[in-house]
Amino acid sequence: ERFIENDYKYVDTSSRLKQMLKDIENQSEISVDSERHTYRSYKRYTCLLQISTRTTDYIVDPLPLKSELHALDNVFTNAKVVKILHDAAFDVEWLQNDFGLYVVNIFDTFQASRELNLSSLIF
């Protein structure tokens, strides 16, 4: 098994967000994951976004960037860029509710594993 070491970049400022956008806008596929704060809270919110290309992993802190994350919509609605997610239903809902983002052209690895009857790989 081959391990590929990627660059990791923390995105928490407008300038870092713009740098990330320049990179992901030029990709044919990106992977996306989100984490949501729900523990002991009635007001749930997305507190982490992970966006990866084949060479770079971006850890996005949405709290300081909440009013700017709409800029991701250009990439997320671009049908030429495949968005790879696992069990995308929640992520898509959270991205839309928390940031007004829509996702077009999704490959859901959870759904793919179900179609292939790979029950040991679903979770």
mmCIF file of C-alpha atoms in Angstrom:
data_model
loop_
_atom_site.group_PDB
_atom_site.id
_atom_site.type_symbol
_atom_site.label_atom_id
_atom_site.label_comp_id
_atom_site.label_asym_id
_atom_site.label_seq_id
_atom_site.Cartn_x
_atom_site.Cartn_y
_atom_site.Cartn_z
ATOM 1 C CA GLU A 1 0.000 0.000 0.000
ATOM 2 C CA ARG A 2 1.345 3.376 -1.001
ATOM 3 C CA PHE A 3 1.043 6.396 1.279
ATOM 4 C CA ILE A 4 0.919 9.798 -0.371
ATOM 5 C CA GLU A 5 1.772 12.727 1.830
ATOM 6 C CA ASN A 6 -0.283 15.808 0.994
ATOM 7 C CA ASP A 7 0.146 19.415 1.954
ATOM 8 C CA TYR A 8 -2.204 20.512 4.738
ATOM 9 C CA LYS A 9 -3.428 24.090 4.792
ATOM 10 C CA TYR A 10 -5.508 25.725 7.481
ATOM 11 C CA VAL A 11 -8.025 28.215 6.067
ATOM 12 C CA ASP A 12 -9.311 30.782 8.548
ATOM 13 C CA THR A 13 -8.819 34.146 6.808
ATOM 14 C CA SER A 14 -10.146 35.819 3.664
ATOM 15 C CA SER A 15 -6.760 35.672 1.963
ATOM 16 C CA ARG A 16 -6.352 31.946 2.683
ATOM 17 C CA LEU A 17 -9.891 31.321 1.435
ATOM 18 C CA LYS A 18 -9.055 33.120 -1.831
ATOM 19 C CA GLN A 19 -5.870 31.055 -2.226
ATOM 20 C CA MET A 20 -7.825 27.844 -1.678
ATOM 21 C CA LEU A 21 -10.484 28.917 -4.198
ATOM 22 C CA LYS A 22 -7.830 29.538 -6.863
ATOM 23 C CA ASP A 23 -6.646 25.975 -6.385
ATOM 24 C CA ILE A 24 -9.952 24.108 -6.178
ATOM 25 C CA GLU A 25 -11.503 26.010 -9.094
ATOM 26 C CA ASN A 26 -8.940 24.357 -11.384
ATOM 27 C CA GLN A 27 -9.592 20.781 -10.284
ATOM 28 C CA SER A 28 -11.626 18.124 -12.049
ATOM 29 C CA GLU A 29 -12.590 16.579 -8.688
ATOM 30 C CA ILE A 30 -12.471 17.525 -5.025
ATOM 31 C CA SER A 31 -13.458 15.687 -1.892
ATOM 32 C CA VAL A 32 -15.616 17.392 0.703
ATOM 33 C CA ASP A 33 -16.550 16.573 4.280
ATOM 34 C CA SER A 34 -18.129 18.608 7.042
ATOM 35 C CA GLU A 35 -18.429 18.260 10.777
ATOM 36 C CA ARG A 36 -21.273 19.694 12.784
ATOM 37 C CA HIS A 37 -21.512 20.739 16.419
ATOM 38 C CA THR A 38 -24.561 19.091 17.969
ATOM 39 C CA TYR A 39 -23.534 18.093 21.476
ATOM 40 C CA ARG A 40 -25.787 19.726 24.092
ATOM 41 C CA SER A 41 -26.936 22.347 21.658
ATOM 42 C CA TYR A 42 -30.267 23.255 20.106
ATOM 43 C CA LYS A 43 -28.504 25.525 17.636
ATOM 44 C CA ARG A 44 -26.474 23.164 15.489
ATOM 45 C CA TYR A 45 -23.887 24.534 13.095
ATOM 46 C CA THR A 46 -21.121 23.391 10.815
ATOM 47 C CA CYS A 47 -17.837 23.905 12.633
ATOM 48 C CA LEU A 48 -15.356 22.333 10.193
ATOM 49 C CA LEU A 49 -15.040 21.845 6.448
ATOM 50 C CA GLN A 50 -12.478 19.573 4.861
ATOM 51 C CA ILE A 51 -11.841 20.072 1.161
ATOM 52 C CA SER A 52 -9.161 18.071 -0.608
ATOM 53 C CA THR A 53 -7.583 17.945 -4.025
ATOM 54 C CA ARG A 54 -5.200 15.225 -5.138
ATOM 55 C CA THR A 55 -2.283 17.207 -3.688
ATOM 56 C CA THR A 56 -3.635 19.459 -0.957
ATOM 57 C CA ASP A 57 -5.918 19.035 2.036
ATOM 58 C CA TYR A 58 -7.678 22.190 3.233
ATOM 59 C CA ILE A 59 -9.008 22.408 6.770
ATOM 60 C CA VAL A 60 -11.517 25.264 6.714
ATOM 61 C CA ASP A 61 -12.666 26.972 9.897
ATOM 62 C CA PRO A 62 -16.122 28.268 8.923
ATOM 63 C CA LEU A 63 -16.655 30.328 12.079
ATOM 64 C CA PRO A 64 -14.513 33.347 11.119
ATOM 65 C CA LEU A 65 -15.456 32.924 7.427
ATOM 66 C CA LYS A 66 -19.213 32.338 7.698
ATOM 67 C CA SER A 67 -20.146 35.464 5.731
ATOM 68 C CA GLU A 68 -17.591 34.651 2.990
ATOM 69 C CA LEU A 69 -18.129 30.953 2.373
ATOM 70 C CA HIS A 70 -20.762 31.697 -0.288
ATOM 71 C CA ALA A 71 -17.707 32.080 -2.562
ATOM 72 C CA LEU A 72 -17.502 28.262 -2.619
ATOM 73 C CA ASP A 73 -20.762 28.185 -4.573
ATOM 74 C CA ASN A 74 -18.904 28.777 -7.874
ATOM 75 C CA VAL A 75 -17.017 25.507 -7.422
ATOM 76 C CA PHE A 76 -19.789 23.561 -5.709
ATOM 77 C CA THR A 77 -22.310 24.319 -8.499
ATOM 78 C CA ASN A 78 -19.805 23.737 -11.309
ATOM 79 C CA ALA A 79 -20.903 20.476 -12.954
ATOM 80 C CA LYS A 80 -17.418 20.037 -14.458
ATOM 81 C CA VAL A 81 -15.983 19.492 -10.973
ATOM 82 C CA VAL A 82 -16.942 16.191 -9.334
ATOM 83 C CA LYS A 83 -17.552 16.542 -5.600
ATOM 84 C CA ILE A 84 -16.717 13.316 -3.750
ATOM 85 C CA LEU A 85 -18.485 12.860 -0.417
ATOM 86 C CA HIS A 86 -19.301 9.961 1.865
ATOM 87 C CA ASP A 87 -22.954 9.758 2.910
ATOM 88 C CA ALA A 88 -23.587 13.130 1.321
ATOM 89 C CA ALA A 89 -27.168 13.710 2.474
ATOM 90 C CA PHE A 90 -26.250 15.428 5.739
ATOM 91 C CA ASP A 91 -23.324 17.366 4.295
ATOM 92 C CA VAL A 92 -25.459 18.732 1.460
ATOM 93 C CA GLU A 93 -28.190 19.779 3.882
ATOM 94 C CA TRP A 94 -25.721 21.443 6.265
ATOM 95 C CA LEU A 95 -23.874 23.291 3.492
ATOM 96 C CA GLN A 96 -27.148 24.642 2.162
ATOM 97 C CA ASN A 97 -28.622 25.585 5.542
ATOM 98 C CA ASP A 98 -25.496 27.071 7.107
ATOM 99 C CA PHE A 99 -23.852 28.768 4.110
ATOM 100 C CA GLY A 100 -26.376 28.857 1.259
ATOM 101 C CA LEU A 101 -24.211 26.490 -0.787
ATOM 102 C CA TYR A 102 -25.593 24.089 -3.363
ATOM 103 C CA VAL A 103 -23.721 21.019 -4.568
ATOM 104 C CA VAL A 104 -23.902 19.785 -8.166
ATOM 105 C CA ASN A 105 -22.294 16.609 -9.570
ATOM 106 C CA ILE A 106 -21.799 14.501 -6.444
ATOM 107 C CA PHE A 107 -20.184 11.089 -6.224
ATOM 108 C CA ASP A 108 -21.324 9.556 -2.928
ATOM 109 C CA THR A 109 -18.963 6.778 -1.797
ATOM 110 C CA PHE A 110 -21.593 5.498 0.665
ATOM 111 C CA GLN A 111 -24.145 5.017 -2.098
ATOM 112 C CA ALA A 112 -21.509 3.460 -4.357
ATOM 113 C CA SER A 113 -20.538 0.947 -1.665
ATOM 114 C CA ARG A 114 -24.224 0.025 -1.216
ATOM 115 C CA GLU A 115 -24.672 -0.507 -4.952
ATOM 116 C CA LEU A 116 -21.595 -2.753 -4.985
ATOM 117 C CA ASN A 117 -22.827 -4.670 -1.908
ATOM 118 C CA LEU A 118 -19.698 -3.766 0.023
ATOM 119 C CA SER A 119 -21.432 -3.868 3.408
ATOM 120 C CA SER A 120 -18.114 -4.039 5.290
ATOM 121 C CA LEU A 121 -17.044 -0.728 3.719
ATOM 122 C CA ILE A 122 -20.251 1.248 4.236
ATOM 123 C CA PHE A 123 -19.479 2.608 7.697
#
